[in-house]
Amino acid sequence: MDENKILSLQDVIFTYEGEVVALQNLSLTARRGEFVVVLGANGAGKSTLCYLLSGIAPHIYGGRRRGIVSVAGIDPWDEPLYVTSQVCGTLMQDPEVQLFMPTIRTELAFGPSNLGVPREEILRRSKAALSLVRMDGLEERNPRDLSGGQKQRAALASVLTMQPRVLVLDEPTSQLDPAGRWEVGEAIERLKRSGDLTIVMTTHETEEILHLADQVIVLERGETALMGTPAEVFSQTARLEQAGVKTPALILFQSRVFSGRTTGKNAGERKITLTVDEVAQRVESAVQAGELKVRQTIPASPIPHPAEGNSGTEKNGHTILLEARGISVQYPGPPAVTALKDVSMQVSQGEIVGIVGQNGSGKSTLVKCFVGLLRPSKGEVFFNGESIRKIPVGEMSRRVGLVLQNPDYQLFTASCLDEVRFGLRNVGVAEEEIQPRAEQALRRVGLSEVADLFPFRLSFGDRRKLAVAATLALEPQVLILDEPTTAQDHRGRYQLADLAKRFHDEQGGTVLMITHDVDLIAHYANRLIVLYNGQVLLDGPTAEVFTQVEKLRRSFVVPPVATQLAIKLAPLGVPPDIMTLDQLYAVLGS
Amino acid sequence: MRAPVFRYTHLGTPIHRLHPLVKFLYVMLTLVLVMYPIRITDIPILLIWLGFSAVLWLIARIELRRFTTLMKILVGTFIFLLLIQGFTYRGGHTPLITFGHLRLWEADLGVITREGVVFGLVLCVRILVATSSLPLFVMTTPTSGIMTAMGKLRIPQTATFMFVSALSFTTLLFEMWGSIVDAQKLRAFDIDSMNVIKRAFKAYIPILTPLILLLFRKANDFQIAMETKGFGAPIKPTEIEVLTARPADYAWLAFIIAVFVTCTVLKFGG
């Protein structure tokens, strides 16, 4: 037997109570120090695999299992959780629910102290774990006061103090902003390089793990769709697409431009270490060799333009719908936080505006001011030229609809139809009008078939669509989406944005999207606003803003891969304001 | 983003530095004081203890505005108590306001009596005294200190952890409440602008239903996070916090006991 083999699953089948088969015939082995990445669409079985390794199934989530599971020599099925926790640590998606102690110091000590580890040893482990996640000196901080990335790193450190031999990371960066993702990614990288810990990580962010992975497994409806080294798995772009997994943009680009020679390296290599620089260099060589040609015109932009305005307050011929004039917002402390500082902007009818920025940069505060949920301490917000100061939020909801990130904060009725009817009743729509309007709203988001279903039986993506339906039923002129891609897999990530686009195209609506997803912005927004520290850092046409690489970096915003490549290839004549791979393909021809 | 009520705030005041067991004793003595048999003449004694608590609050620099919601609930309770005692108290019959006469046993339900109002006042002050001590304890003592202090008192770890988790959950509860209220406002359902009766009868379902569903989910996630960190292992947990008593702690201890003894003597000896 291989002594270094620390993780082994053989023909594992897992069925949840209620006869939902989550995993089928899954086999996997990992050696000490290996980094295994598990990919797949939502519902593919990634989290179930994590639960099986960490013992959460069956000890918290019940079910039936067949096959053999061995984690560092034990079967988590047969051992109580506190035993499994000594060999297998688990980090979940949401850092908020993993931190429950008042200080980082006590949080880190919580696990080992439960196991009776001597005090001095606990202090030593805590110090080492904090140092590894680069949080030295923050021992006395309350975890609730930390940024998202810091919280997740603190949660990671609290798992490391248990000194597990296997670490299970279940989408650890999915709820973080770009800075947070970078911080946690860096901590995981240090962990990977620092010892012989075996890491199993599930994710949708293929770009981030490419350089770390030793082994990649793609799950599809509980079964293994692909398995192998990163080079082997990511060379099968069509199969990845079929399984709902995002192929990293650089690989996709090369596969298209260089006709299948994806990496430019030997197919047998275990790792892919591609960077924008390397790919740009490859393109440059191909152009010099005459294999590729550069057409110096950008193909017609798919991005919509604002509708022509002809009344009310106007700017460049467009009606100004929303306007912030010098607004400032301060949250009382302790400590007091200034969320917006003297922000002024105008949004015209028919625009699709992307708003990006780090968590805490003021994005949510800004849109809450637009709907009247927050009243600025200084300055004023106008809708169609009228101050909204005295307009109640309920009244504003008929003009500006805001769809929050988490639909579960609003769903409470017994059916989807009732959920849509609720808002219509509140705004005083006539009873005979309510039913057809609610049905139409559900039709618009594709939920007519489930109109009578209990909303909590829908998937998260569909619950978000229901929230959009409830908002659109009120017939607002402006639709604001807060993080439309959150918790969505590659296949479902643009569903809400597509609905917003239809609202724009068919009803002439104006759309604002708060997001960290630069590809989403590149595909849909004609204007991009970057907020930084409560102020507008950049505001302009999307393509133009994306070329301001240095300024964007201050806000941890990285332009889409296509833009990064275009900037690098600008000396060859490639226009730098390219935003999508399709535009880049059209510019580079053989 | 107001700091939630009951959340510990790290400040270097003498009350924050005070030994957790001394503060715990203060909470216990407060509860003993309010458990004494109640009389109308108790007001001065209760006011002495309330004044003492107010001094502790001042020294601890606790902001009263963090208690806006709690105070609103208390004010409602006080008005209810004053009215109900005013109408139904049977220990005196001096009329203060007369609406008519409706006799029920010894009480006249058409008259608000002076004795009834005073008795209602005693009850209000008693509630105020009772509710003033615990926030002082939890807002000036880090949870680790509370856990160690409770450990010293041989309270089982599970019970201690339940108490500490409840404090942590309170913060989460307030955050979720705020988010749900905002989400419903966006659908023209504004609980803040409704009157008390409307709120009581129809407003809470759209708020409480999502809140309860979300709390179940969060509780499940908390359980996973705790149990995968060995919580519930049949092993004696290690004590991390080391509590040491300073001369100032003994001085405060003596002072708290002295005030308590004074109140007790005034109550039973006066």
XYZ file of C-alpha atoms in Angstrom, chain A residues 123-387:
265
model
C -0.960 29.354 22.000
C 1.911 28.081 19.867
C -0.431 26.693 17.206
C -2.486 29.891 17.190
C 0.587 32.016 16.641
C 1.774 29.818 13.787
C -1.666 29.725 12.135
C -2.082 33.490 12.359
C 1.323 34.021 10.893
C 0.529 31.679 8.006
C -2.593 33.627 7.085
C -0.720 36.924 7.659
C -2.885 38.144 10.507
C -0.247 38.578 13.190
C -1.158 41.284 15.660
C -4.907 40.961 15.184
C -5.412 38.495 18.047
C -7.618 40.800 20.103
C -9.846 41.958 17.247
C -13.493 40.975 17.158
C -13.997 38.798 14.048
C -17.145 40.757 13.212
C -15.065 43.906 12.706
C -12.879 42.331 10.030
C -13.221 42.538 6.251
C -14.623 39.520 4.359
C -11.174 38.299 3.345
C -9.826 38.681 6.877
C -12.805 36.809 8.287
C -12.258 33.890 5.950
C -8.540 33.861 6.720
C -9.339 33.886 10.442
C -11.732 30.981 9.886
C -8.988 29.162 7.974
C -6.521 29.782 10.809
C -9.053 28.449 13.321
C -9.232 25.215 11.318
C -5.441 24.993 11.102
C -5.039 25.098 14.886
C -6.697 21.662 14.889
C -3.639 20.485 12.913
C -5.576 18.416 10.378
C -3.824 16.254 7.806
C -6.510 16.876 5.219
C -8.076 20.267 4.612
C -11.450 20.517 2.882
C -12.277 23.932 1.421
C -15.848 24.269 0.170
C -15.930 27.283 -2.188
C -13.924 29.370 0.290
C -13.799 32.476 -1.899
C -17.290 32.471 -3.379
C -18.666 35.132 -1.030
C -15.694 37.470 -1.094
C -14.807 40.551 -3.074
C -11.705 40.541 -5.342
C -9.392 41.729 -2.549
C -10.776 39.093 -0.206
C -10.403 36.420 -2.875
C -6.820 37.433 -3.444
C -6.054 37.375 0.305
C -7.573 33.937 0.848
C -6.033 32.603 -2.369
C -2.633 33.785 -1.219
C -3.122 32.134 2.193
C -4.092 28.848 0.515
C -1.066 29.086 -1.743
C 1.218 29.579 1.275
C -0.446 26.622 2.930
C 0.077 24.489 -0.118
C 3.741 25.420 -0.312
C 4.439 25.223 3.408
C 3.942 21.568 4.148
C 2.452 18.234 3.487
C -1.187 19.071 4.061
C -3.535 17.488 1.535
C -6.065 20.015 0.286
C -9.407 19.319 -1.393
C -11.045 22.465 -2.691
C -14.325 22.997 -4.506
C -14.743 26.149 -6.559
C -16.243 27.803 -9.626
C -13.259 30.131 -10.006
C -11.104 28.037 -12.304
C -8.598 30.813 -13.055
C -7.631 31.166 -9.415
C -6.640 27.552 -8.777
C -5.100 26.617 -12.052
C -1.518 27.131 -10.943
C -2.009 25.289 -7.648
C -3.866 22.152 -8.643
C -2.161 18.767 -8.847
C -5.353 16.964 -9.698
C -8.681 18.201 -11.053
C -11.976 16.363 -10.859
C -15.099 17.579 -12.631
C -18.412 16.341 -11.279
C -21.620 16.264 -13.251
C -24.866 15.210 -11.580
C -22.900 13.342 -8.918
C -20.667 11.452 -11.331
C -17.105 11.977 -12.462
C -17.147 13.746 -15.820
C -13.422 14.447 -16.066
C -10.406 13.680 -13.930
C -6.702 14.222 -14.315
C -3.975 16.829 -14.273
C -5.017 20.436 -14.990
C -3.508 20.175 -18.468
C -5.493 17.028 -19.215
C -8.787 18.346 -17.880
C -8.674 21.877 -19.225
C -7.742 20.748 -22.712
C -11.302 19.382 -23.013
C -13.092 22.702 -23.306
C -16.232 21.306 -24.940
C -16.716 18.701 -22.220
C -16.133 21.331 -19.534
C -18.772 23.561 -21.083
C -21.167 20.614 -21.168
C -20.582 19.997 -17.464
C -21.234 23.669 -16.714
C -17.628 24.445 -15.768
C -15.930 27.627 -16.824
C -12.818 27.130 -18.928
C -10.238 29.741 -17.934
C -10.354 32.568 -20.465
C -6.683 32.259 -21.402
C -7.083 28.587 -22.249
C -10.283 29.237 -24.152
C -8.568 31.990 -26.109
C -5.631 29.813 -27.084
C -7.795 26.873 -27.958
C -9.678 29.107 -30.406
C -6.818 31.186 -31.784
C -4.210 28.422 -31.955
C -6.692 25.709 -32.966
C -6.562 23.387 -29.984
C -2.927 23.877 -28.903
C -4.165 25.195 -25.564
C -1.161 25.541 -23.370
C 1.744 25.777 -25.684
C 3.396 23.184 -23.449
C 3.503 19.439 -23.407
C 0.116 17.875 -22.867
C 1.577 15.486 -20.324
C 2.670 18.256 -17.995
C 0.979 18.261 -14.601
C 0.527 22.025 -14.220
C -0.590 24.925 -16.292
C 1.225 28.088 -15.410
C -0.170 30.504 -17.931
C -0.128 34.225 -17.510
C -1.386 37.066 -19.678
C 2.241 37.944 -20.466
C 3.038 34.443 -21.704
C -0.052 34.288 -23.912
C 0.594 37.789 -25.268
C 4.129 36.737 -26.107
C 2.815 33.684 -27.944
C 0.436 35.851 -29.976
C 3.256 38.259 -30.757
C 5.422 35.403 -32.062
C 2.544 34.101 -34.155
C 1.938 37.542 -35.647
C 5.635 37.955 -36.427
C 5.683 34.512 -38.027
C 2.698 35.493 -40.140
C 0.429 32.855 -38.556
C -1.894 35.543 -37.212
C -3.003 38.883 -38.572
C -4.226 41.945 -36.697
C -7.258 43.838 -38.009
C -7.126 47.244 -36.423
C -10.812 47.835 -35.991
C -12.962 46.753 -33.112
C -16.043 44.811 -34.154
C -19.389 46.432 -33.494
C -19.974 46.617 -29.763
C -22.743 44.388 -28.451
C -23.259 46.843 -25.635
C -26.510 48.821 -25.621
C -26.548 52.580 -25.727
C -28.796 54.935 -23.758
C -32.167 55.749 -25.287
C -32.635 59.218 -26.725
C -34.427 61.470 -24.264
C -36.715 64.284 -25.168
C -38.134 65.640 -21.930
C -37.315 66.546 -18.323
C -33.794 67.159 -17.149
C -31.431 66.244 -19.934
C -27.763 65.525 -20.457
C -26.419 65.168 -23.973
C -29.937 64.588 -25.203
C -30.719 61.872 -22.660
C -33.264 62.194 -19.858
C -31.584 62.111 -16.476
C -33.520 59.709 -14.287
C -31.389 59.439 -11.192
C -29.075 62.016 -9.808
C -26.948 62.214 -6.682
C -25.798 65.722 -5.815
C -22.917 65.816 -3.356
C -24.273 63.060 -1.120
C -22.447 61.921 2.013
C -23.483 59.146 4.360
C -22.026 58.405 7.746
C -22.934 55.378 9.863
C -22.822 55.972 13.604
C -20.218 53.972 15.502
C -18.395 53.124 17.449
C -16.379 53.672 15.357
C -18.306 55.993 13.009
C -17.854 55.040 9.364
C -18.091 57.425 6.432
C -19.601 55.313 3.662
C -20.005 58.008 0.999
C -18.123 61.269 0.661
C -19.577 64.010 -1.490
C -20.651 61.734 -4.340
C -22.246 63.267 -7.429
C -23.438 61.357 -10.476
C -26.232 61.199 -13.011
C -27.847 58.158 -14.564
C -29.699 58.672 -17.824
C -32.715 56.789 -19.068
C -31.778 53.637 -20.974
C -28.289 53.277 -19.559
C -26.935 50.007 -18.245
C -24.474 51.008 -15.574
C -22.042 48.723 -13.798
C -20.882 49.721 -10.328
C -17.761 48.065 -8.998
C -15.572 48.532 -5.951
C -14.387 46.693 -2.895
C -16.723 45.749 -0.082
C -17.055 48.869 2.015
C -16.422 51.175 -0.939
C -19.988 52.496 -0.718
C -21.774 50.609 -3.519
C -24.677 49.305 -1.465
C -24.964 52.567 0.451
C -25.221 54.449 -2.840
C -28.051 52.319 -4.228
C -29.857 52.395 -0.875
C -29.802 56.185 -1.191
C -31.267 55.854 -4.705
C -34.291 53.927 -3.393
C -34.698 56.014 -0.248
C -33.728 53.278 2.217
C -30.991 55.592 3.457
C -31.189 59.357 3.701
C -27.857 61.063 3.031
C -26.551 63.210 5.867
C -25.460 65.738 3.236
C -26.559 66.330 -0.337
C -29.655 65.184 -2.151
C -30.916 62.453 -4.489
C -33.242 63.325 -7.368
C -35.486 61.121 -9.448
C -36.614 62.649 -12.732
C -35.617 66.065 -11.420
C -37.610 65.715 -8.169
C -35.948 65.377 -4.759
